[in-house]
Amino acid sequence: MPRRIIAIALPWLLAEHRLRAEGQVGLATPFAVVSQAGGALRLAGVNAAAGAAGLSPGMALPDARAICPDLLTRTDVPERRAVFLAALTRWAERFSPLVGTDRADALVLDATGAAHLFGGESAMLAALTEALAGHGLTARAAMADTKGAAWALAHHGTAGTVAPPGRTRQAIGDLPVTALRLEADTADALARVGLTTIEPLTRMPRGGLARRFGLDAMRRLDQALGAEPEPVAPDRPLPAFAARMTLPEPIGLVDDVMAGLDRLLERLCVRLAEHHMGARRLVLTVRRVDGAAQRAEIGLAQPGRDPMRLRALFEPKVAGIEAGFGIDALRLAAPDVETLRPAQLTQAHRETEAARLADLVSRLGNRVGFERVTRLLPAESHIPERAQTHATAAHSDPGDWRGITALRPPRPITLFRPEPVTAPPGPPPQQFTWRGQRLTTRTALGPERLAPEWWWDDPDWRAGPRDYWRIATREGPRLWLFQTPAAPRPAWYAHGTFA
């Protein structure tokens, strides 16, 4: 089944939306929305009556008033416009489950296999434009095989045009090159060489066109003709994970706040589970009767949605909230969420080691800061001091040390910068002095020769290879000593201590 795409151009959306919001749908008075641009007030959008009077977006406000003294104006509010366009996109889902936007004045619907539900393609376009007219919006709709062709026909063709399947090139051939959604400079450059419509452009050598007018012009042409896919991307906003509670009477006790938090956690975690998401950060906002608001915020080492675990993290935070004369509203939100698929449990209610470790990291992170809770991860290096790296525990997984430790001798539990040891050169000394202590060797295991990495210039390794020994002394310390046999004056150093 060939794809069928509908594009709906809304040329006066900005002005008509403002009139609709003020309850003046169908007002015949010239109307414009004004915004600050380039240090001057300019028209951001006009309605049909203003357009008929010779006004257009981008015109300076004084010039517009000189042309049309009866012009009615309002200040542009981009946030309201964005909210209205999002609502209009959701409204259009009654005609197709795939609805998106293109630029700021067009809706795009994937109508593949849906036209028969409305009595045919032409009837579907008529139903769309009539429904929008009922909301006070002027619409120009068209249907074609591609998103680019439908957009071109809706903006520059005859309203209500239905391009036959497989005849996209013939349907848009006579339209101006601006219908390809090109930048203004590119369209002007094409017009200067005589390429004012799309049909001659399709017959020109592509290599020369790409070099002279850029790859974007070729990409837009390919999208309109169907040579390059351009799917309709739904503009659905991400779900908001939040729960709110308004209290009939003010509360002030910690137990009462925790009781309200329990209800909010239950509702929020159910919503997270429905979307297979887990929270990484939660914020509890309490509103006091005097209008002030206080927050309690927690973070998690890994995504979670277990109400009991989240409650335990909130308890010390809630205890620090100042209730004042009372709290009359609670709001719990999860601004940071991640995908958390259901896990297969071998035994019900049994906590895994990873879950317990995540709980510990969460408790420590909320107390001292997550950036201060770190873990060691293995690194691919045989140099002792570079065989591990530090990483934030909340944003890293435990490394697999088993494969590394199985391939090399044991390493000391404490590693420090090499410290001189007073001992004669040669085999492991029977007696030596370290940190002012006179020690006697009981057992010595080695040597283990480690060579410096030639691609890394480390001043501590410029003496060349090292011969390491594991030394157990009669006095108790178990040391990791090494000697530098290639140095001009071989010497002994201590590099770490074993448990």
Coordinates of N, CA and C in Angstrom, one line a residue, residues 256-411:
D256 N 2.6 13.1 59.6 CA 1.5 13.5 58.7 C 2.1 13.7 57.3
V257 N 3.2 14.4 57.2 CA 3.8 14.6 55.8 C 4.2 13.3 55.2
M258 N 4.8 12.4 56.0 CA 5.2 11.1 55.5 C 4.0 10.3 55.1
A259 N 2.9 10.4 55.8 CA 1.7 9.7 55.4 C 1.2 10.2 54.0
G260 N 1.2 11.5 53.8 CA 0.9 12.0 52.5 C 1.9 11.6 51.4
L261 N 3.2 11.6 51.8 CA 4.2 11.2 50.8 C 4.0 9.7 50.4
D262 N 3.5 8.9 51.4 CA 3.3 7.5 51.0 C 2.2 7.4 49.9
R263 N 1.2 8.1 50.0 CA 0.2 8.1 49.0 C 0.7 8.6 47.6
L264 N 1.5 9.7 47.7 CA 2.0 10.2 46.4 C 3.0 9.2 45.8
L265 N 3.8 8.6 46.6 CA 4.8 7.6 46.1 C 4.1 6.4 45.4
E266 N 3.0 6.0 46.0 CA 2.2 4.9 45.4 C 1.7 5.2 44.1
R267 N 1.1 6.4 43.9 CA 0.6 6.8 42.7 C 1.7 7.1 41.6
L268 N 2.8 7.7 42.1 CA 3.8 8.0 41.1 C 4.5 6.7 40.6
C269 N 4.7 5.8 41.5 CA 5.4 4.5 41.1 C 4.5 3.7 40.2
V270 N 3.2 3.7 40.4 CA 2.3 3.0 39.4 C 2.4 3.6 38.0
R271 N 2.5 5.0 38.0 CA 2.6 5.6 36.7 C 4.0 5.3 36.0
L272 N 5.0 5.3 36.8 CA 6.4 4.9 36.3 C 6.4 3.5 35.8
A273 N 5.7 2.6 36.5 CA 5.7 1.2 36.0 C 4.9 1.0 34.7
E274 N 3.8 1.8 34.5 CA 3.0 1.8 33.3 C 3.9 2.1 32.1
H275 N 4.8 3.0 32.3 CA 5.7 3.5 31.2 C 7.1 2.8 31.2
H276 N 7.2 1.8 32.1 CA 8.5 1.0 32.2 C 9.7 2.0 32.4
M277 N 9.5 2.9 33.3 CA 10.5 3.9 33.7 C 10.8 3.8 35.2
G278 N 12.0 4.3 35.5 CA 12.4 4.3 36.9 C 13.0 5.7 37.2
A279 N 12.8 6.2 38.4 CA 13.2 7.6 38.8 C 14.7 7.6 39.2
R280 N 15.4 8.6 38.7 CA 16.8 8.8 39.2 C 16.9 10.0 40.2
R281 N 15.8 10.8 40.1 CA 15.8 12.0 41.0 C 14.3 12.3 41.3
L282 N 14.0 12.6 42.6 CA 12.6 12.9 43.0 C 12.6 14.2 43.8
V283 N 11.6 15.0 43.6 CA 11.5 16.3 44.4 C 10.1 16.3 45.0
L284 N 10.1 16.5 46.3 CA 8.9 16.7 47.1 C 8.8 18.2 47.4
T285 N 7.7 18.8 47.0 CA 7.5 20.3 47.2 C 6.3 20.4 48.1
V286 N 6.5 21.1 49.3 CA 5.4 21.3 50.2 C 5.0 22.8 50.2
R287 N 3.8 23.1 50.1 CA 3.3 24.5 50.1 C 2.7 24.8 51.5
R288 N 3.2 25.8 52.1 CA 2.7 26.2 53.4 C 1.5 27.2 53.2
V289 N 0.8 27.4 54.3 CA -0.4 28.2 54.2 C 0.0 29.7 54.0
D290 N 1.2 30.1 54.3 CA 1.6 31.4 54.1 C 2.1 31.7 52.7
G291 N 2.0 30.6 51.8 CA 2.4 30.7 50.4 C 3.8 30.3 50.1
A292 N 4.6 30.2 51.1 CA 6.0 29.7 50.9 C 6.0 28.2 50.6
A293 N 7.1 27.9 49.9 CA 7.3 26.5 49.5 C 8.6 26.0 49.9
Q294 N 8.7 24.7 50.3 CA 10.0 24.1 50.7 C 10.1 22.8 49.9
R295 N 11.4 22.4 49.7 CA 11.6 21.2 48.8 C 12.5 20.2 49.6
A296 N 12.2 19.0 49.3 CA 13.0 17.9 49.8 C 13.4 17.0 48.5
E297 N 14.6 16.9 48.2 CA 15.1 16.2 47.0 C 16.0 15.0 47.3
I298 N 15.8 13.9 46.6 CA 16.6 12.8 46.7 C 17.1 12.3 45.4
G299 N 18.2 11.6 45.3 CA 18.7 11.0 44.1 C 18.9 9.5 44.3
L300 N 19.0 8.8 43.3 CA 19.1 7.3 43.3 C 20.4 6.9 42.5
A301 N 21.0 5.9 43.0 CA 22.2 5.4 42.3 C 21.9 4.6 41.1
Q302 N 20.7 4.1 41.0 CA 20.2 3.4 39.8 C 18.7 3.7 39.7
P303 N 18.1 3.6 38.5 CA 16.6 3.9 38.4 C 15.8 3.0 39.3
G304 N 14.8 3.5 40.0 CA 14.0 2.8 40.9 C 12.6 3.3 40.9
R305 N 11.7 2.4 41.3 CA 10.3 2.8 41.6 C 9.7 1.9 42.7
D306 N 10.5 1.6 43.7 CA 10.0 0.8 44.8 C 9.6 1.9 45.9
P307 N 8.3 2.0 46.2 CA 7.9 3.0 47.2 C 8.6 2.9 48.5
M308 N 8.9 1.7 49.0 CA 9.5 1.6 50.3 C 10.9 2.1 50.3
R309 N 11.7 1.8 49.3 CA 13.1 2.3 49.2 C 13.1 3.8 49.1
L310 N 12.2 4.3 48.3 CA 12.1 5.8 48.1 C 11.7 6.5 49.4
R311 N 10.8 5.9 50.1 CA 10.4 6.4 51.4 C 11.5 6.5 52.4
A312 N 12.4 5.5 52.4 CA 13.5 5.5 53.4 C 14.5 6.6 53.1
L313 N 14.7 6.9 51.8 CA 15.6 8.0 51.4 C 15.0 9.4 51.8
F314 N 13.6 9.5 51.7 CA 13.0 10.8 52.0 C 12.9 11.1 53.5
E315 N 12.9 10.1 54.4 CA 12.7 10.3 55.8 C 13.6 11.4 56.4
P316 N 14.9 11.3 56.2 CA 15.8 12.4 56.8 C 15.6 13.8 56.2
K317 N 15.2 13.8 54.9 CA 14.9 15.0 54.2 C 13.6 15.7 54.7
V318 N 12.6 14.9 54.9 CA 11.3 15.5 55.4 C 11.5 16.0 56.8
A319 N 12.3 15.4 57.6 CA 12.5 15.8 59.0 C 13.1 17.2 59.0
G320 N 13.7 17.7 58.0 CA 14.3 19.0 58.0 C 13.4 20.1 57.4
I321 N 12.2 19.7 57.0 CA 11.2 20.7 56.5 C 10.6 21.6 57.6
E322 N 10.6 22.9 57.4 CA 9.9 23.8 58.4 C 8.5 24.0 58.0
A323 N 7.6 23.5 58.8 CA 6.1 23.5 58.4 C 5.5 24.9 58.6
G324 N 6.1 25.8 59.5 CA 5.5 27.1 59.7 C 4.2 26.9 60.4
F325 N 3.2 27.7 59.8 CA 1.8 27.6 60.4 C 1.0 26.4 59.8
G326 N 1.7 25.6 59.0 CA 1.0 24.4 58.4 C 1.2 24.3 56.9
I327 N 1.0 23.0 56.5 CA 1.2 22.7 55.1 C -0.1 22.3 54.5
D328 N -0.5 22.9 53.4 CA -1.8 22.6 52.8 C -1.7 21.9 51.4
A329 N -0.5 21.6 50.9 CA -0.4 20.9 49.6 C 0.9 20.2 49.5
L330 N 0.9 19.1 48.8 CA 2.1 18.3 48.6 C 2.2 18.0 47.1
R331 N 3.4 18.0 46.5 CA 3.6 17.7 45.1 C 4.9 16.9 45.0
L332 N 4.8 15.7 44.4 CA 6.0 14.8 44.2 C 6.2 14.7 42.7
A333 N 7.4 14.9 42.3 CA 7.7 14.9 40.9 C 9.0 14.1 40.7
A334 N 9.1 13.4 39.5 CA 10.3 12.7 39.1 C 10.9 13.4 37.9
P335 N 11.7 14.4 38.0 CA 12.2 15.1 36.8 C 13.2 14.4 36.0
D336 N 13.9 13.4 36.6 CA 14.9 12.6 35.9 C 14.5 11.2 36.0
V337 N 14.2 10.6 34.8 CA 13.8 9.2 34.7 C 14.6 8.5 33.7
E338 N 14.7 7.1 33.8 CA 15.3 6.3 32.8 C 14.5 5.0 32.6
T339 N 14.8 4.4 31.5 CA 14.1 3.1 31.2 C 14.4 2.1 32.3
L340 N 13.4 1.4 32.8 CA 13.5 0.3 33.8 C 12.5 -0.8 33.5
R341 N 13.0 -1.8 32.8 CA 12.1 -2.9 32.4 C 11.9 -3.8 33.5
P342 N 10.7 -4.5 33.5 CA 10.5 -5.5 34.6 C 11.5 -6.5 34.6
A343 N 12.0 -6.9 35.8 CA 13.0 -7.9 36.0 C 12.4 -9.2 36.4
Q344 N 13.0 -10.3 36.0 CA 12.6 -11.7 36.3 C 13.2 -12.1 37.7
L345 N 12.4 -12.3 38.7 CA 12.9 -12.6 40.0 C 12.9 -14.1 40.2
T346 N 14.0 -14.7 40.7 CA 14.0 -16.1 40.9 C 13.2 -16.4 42.2
Q347 N 13.3 -15.6 43.2 CA 12.5 -15.8 44.4 C 11.9 -14.4 44.8
A348 N 10.6 -14.5 45.2 CA 9.9 -13.2 45.5 C 10.5 -12.6 46.7
H349 N 10.5 -11.2 46.7 CA 11.0 -10.4 47.8 C 12.4 -10.7 48.3
R350 N 13.2 -11.2 47.4 CA 14.7 -11.4 47.8 C 15.5 -10.3 47.1
E351 N 16.2 -9.6 47.9 CA 17.1 -8.5 47.4 C 18.4 -9.1 46.9
T352 N 18.8 -8.6 45.7 CA 20.0 -9.0 45.2 C 21.2 -8.2 45.7
E353 N 22.4 -8.6 45.6 CA 23.5 -7.9 46.1 C 23.6 -6.5 45.4
A354 N 23.3 -6.5 44.1 CA 23.4 -5.2 43.4 C 22.4 -4.2 43.9
A355 N 21.2 -4.7 44.3 CA 20.1 -3.8 44.8 C 20.6 -3.2 46.2
R356 N 21.1 -4.1 47.0 CA 21.6 -3.6 48.3 C 22.7 -2.6 48.2
L357 N 23.6 -2.9 47.2 CA 24.7 -1.9 47.0 C 24.2 -0.6 46.5
A358 N 23.2 -0.6 45.6 CA 22.6 0.6 45.1 C 21.9 1.4 46.2
D359 N 21.3 0.7 47.1 CA 20.6 1.4 48.3 C 21.7 2.1 49.1
L360 N 22.8 1.4 49.3 CA 23.9 2.0 50.1 C 24.4 3.2 49.4
V361 N 24.7 3.1 48.2 CA 25.2 4.3 47.4 C 24.2 5.4 47.4
S362 N 22.9 5.1 47.3 CA 21.9 6.2 47.4 C 21.9 6.9 48.7
R363 N 22.0 6.1 49.8 CA 22.0 6.7 51.1 C 23.2 7.6 51.3
L364 N 24.4 7.1 50.9 CA 25.6 7.9 51.1 C 25.5 9.1 50.2
G365 N 25.0 9.0 48.9 CA 25.0 10.1 48.0 C 24.1 11.2 48.5
N366 N 22.9 10.8 49.0 CA 22.0 11.9 49.5 C 22.6 12.6 50.8
R367 N 23.5 11.9 51.4 CA 24.0 12.5 52.7 C 25.3 13.4 52.4
V368 N 26.2 12.9 51.6 CA 27.4 13.6 51.3 C 27.6 14.1 49.9
G369 N 26.7 13.7 49.0 CA 26.8 14.1 47.6 C 27.3 13.0 46.7
F370 N 26.6 12.7 45.6 CA 26.9 11.6 44.8 C 28.2 11.7 44.1
E371 N 28.7 12.9 43.9 CA 30.0 13.0 43.3 C 31.2 12.6 44.2
R372 N 30.9 12.5 45.5 CA 31.9 12.1 46.5 C 31.9 10.6 46.7
V373 N 31.0 9.9 46.2 CA 30.9 8.4 46.4 C 31.4 7.8 45.1
T374 N 32.6 7.2 45.2 CA 33.3 6.7 44.0 C 33.7 5.3 44.2
R375 N 34.0 4.6 43.1 CA 34.4 3.2 43.1 C 35.6 3.1 42.2
L376 N 36.4 2.0 42.5 CA 37.6 1.7 41.6 C 37.1 0.8 40.5
L377 N 37.5 1.0 39.3 CA 37.2 0.2 38.1 C 38.5 -0.3 37.5
P378 N 38.6 -1.5 37.0 CA 39.8 -2.0 36.4 C 40.2 -1.2 35.1
A379 N 41.5 -1.1 34.9 CA 42.0 -0.4 33.7 C 43.0 -1.3 33.0
E380 N 43.1 -1.3 31.7 CA 44.0 -2.1 31.0 C 45.4 -1.6 31.0
S381 N 46.1 -1.9 32.1 CA 47.5 -1.4 32.3 C 48.2 -2.4 33.3
H382 N 49.4 -2.7 33.0 CA 50.2 -3.6 33.9 C 50.9 -2.7 34.9
I383 N 50.9 -1.4 34.8 CA 51.6 -0.5 35.7 C 50.6 -0.4 37.0
P384 N 51.1 -0.7 38.1 CA 50.3 -0.8 39.3 C 49.4 0.5 39.6
E385 N 50.0 1.7 39.5 CA 49.2 2.9 39.8 C 48.3 3.2 38.7
R386 N 48.3 2.6 37.5 CA 47.4 2.9 36.4 C 46.5 1.7 36.1
A387 N 46.5 0.7 36.9 CA 45.7 -0.5 36.7 C 44.2 -0.3 37.2
Q388 N 43.9 0.9 37.6 CA 42.5 1.1 38.1 C 42.2 2.6 37.9
T389 N 40.9 2.9 37.8 CA 40.4 4.3 37.6 C 39.3 4.6 38.6
H390 N 39.1 5.8 38.9 CA 38.0 6.2 39.8 C 36.8 6.6 39.0
A391 N 35.6 6.2 39.4 CA 34.4 6.6 38.7 C 33.3 6.8 39.8
T392 N 32.3 7.7 39.4 CA 31.2 8.0 40.3 C 30.4 6.7 40.5
A393 N 30.1 6.3 41.7 CA 29.5 5.0 41.9 C 28.0 5.0 41.4
A394 N 27.4 6.2 41.4 CA 26.0 6.2 40.9 C 25.9 6.2 39.4
H395 N 26.9 6.4 38.7 CA 26.8 6.4 37.2 C 27.8 5.4 36.6
S396 N 28.1 4.4 37.3 CA 29.0 3.3 36.7 C 28.6 2.0 37.3
D397 N 28.9 0.9 36.6 CA 28.7 -0.4 37.0 C 30.0 -1.0 37.6
P398 N 29.8 -1.9 38.6 CA 31.0 -2.5 39.2 C 31.8 -3.3 38.1
G399 N 33.1 -3.0 38.1 CA 33.9 -3.7 37.1 C 34.2 -5.2 37.4
D400 N 34.5 -5.9 36.4 CA 34.8 -7.4 36.6 C 36.3 -7.5 36.9
W401 N 36.7 -7.7 38.1 CA 38.1 -7.8 38.5 C 38.6 -9.2 38.4
R402 N 37.7 -10.2 38.3 CA 38.1 -11.6 38.3 C 39.1 -12.0 37.2
G403 N 38.8 -11.5 36.0 CA 39.6 -11.9 34.9 C 41.0 -11.3 35.0
I404 N 41.1 -10.1 35.6 CA 42.4 -9.4 35.8 C 43.2 -10.0 36.9
T405 N 42.6 -10.2 38.0 CA 43.3 -10.8 39.2 C 43.8 -12.2 38.9
A406 N 43.1 -13.0 38.0 CA 43.4 -14.3 37.7 C 44.7 -14.4 36.9
L407 N 45.0 -13.3 36.2 CA 46.2 -13.4 35.2 C 47.4 -12.8 35.8
R408 N 47.4 -12.3 37.0 CA 48.6 -11.6 37.6 C 48.7 -12.0 39.1
P409 N 49.9 -11.9 39.7 CA 50.1 -12.1 41.1 C 49.3 -11.1 41.9
P410 N 49.1 -11.4 43.2 CA 48.3 -10.5 44.1 C 49.0 -9.1 44.1
R411 N 48.1 -8.1 44.3 CA 48.6 -6.8 44.5 C 48.3 -6.3 45.9

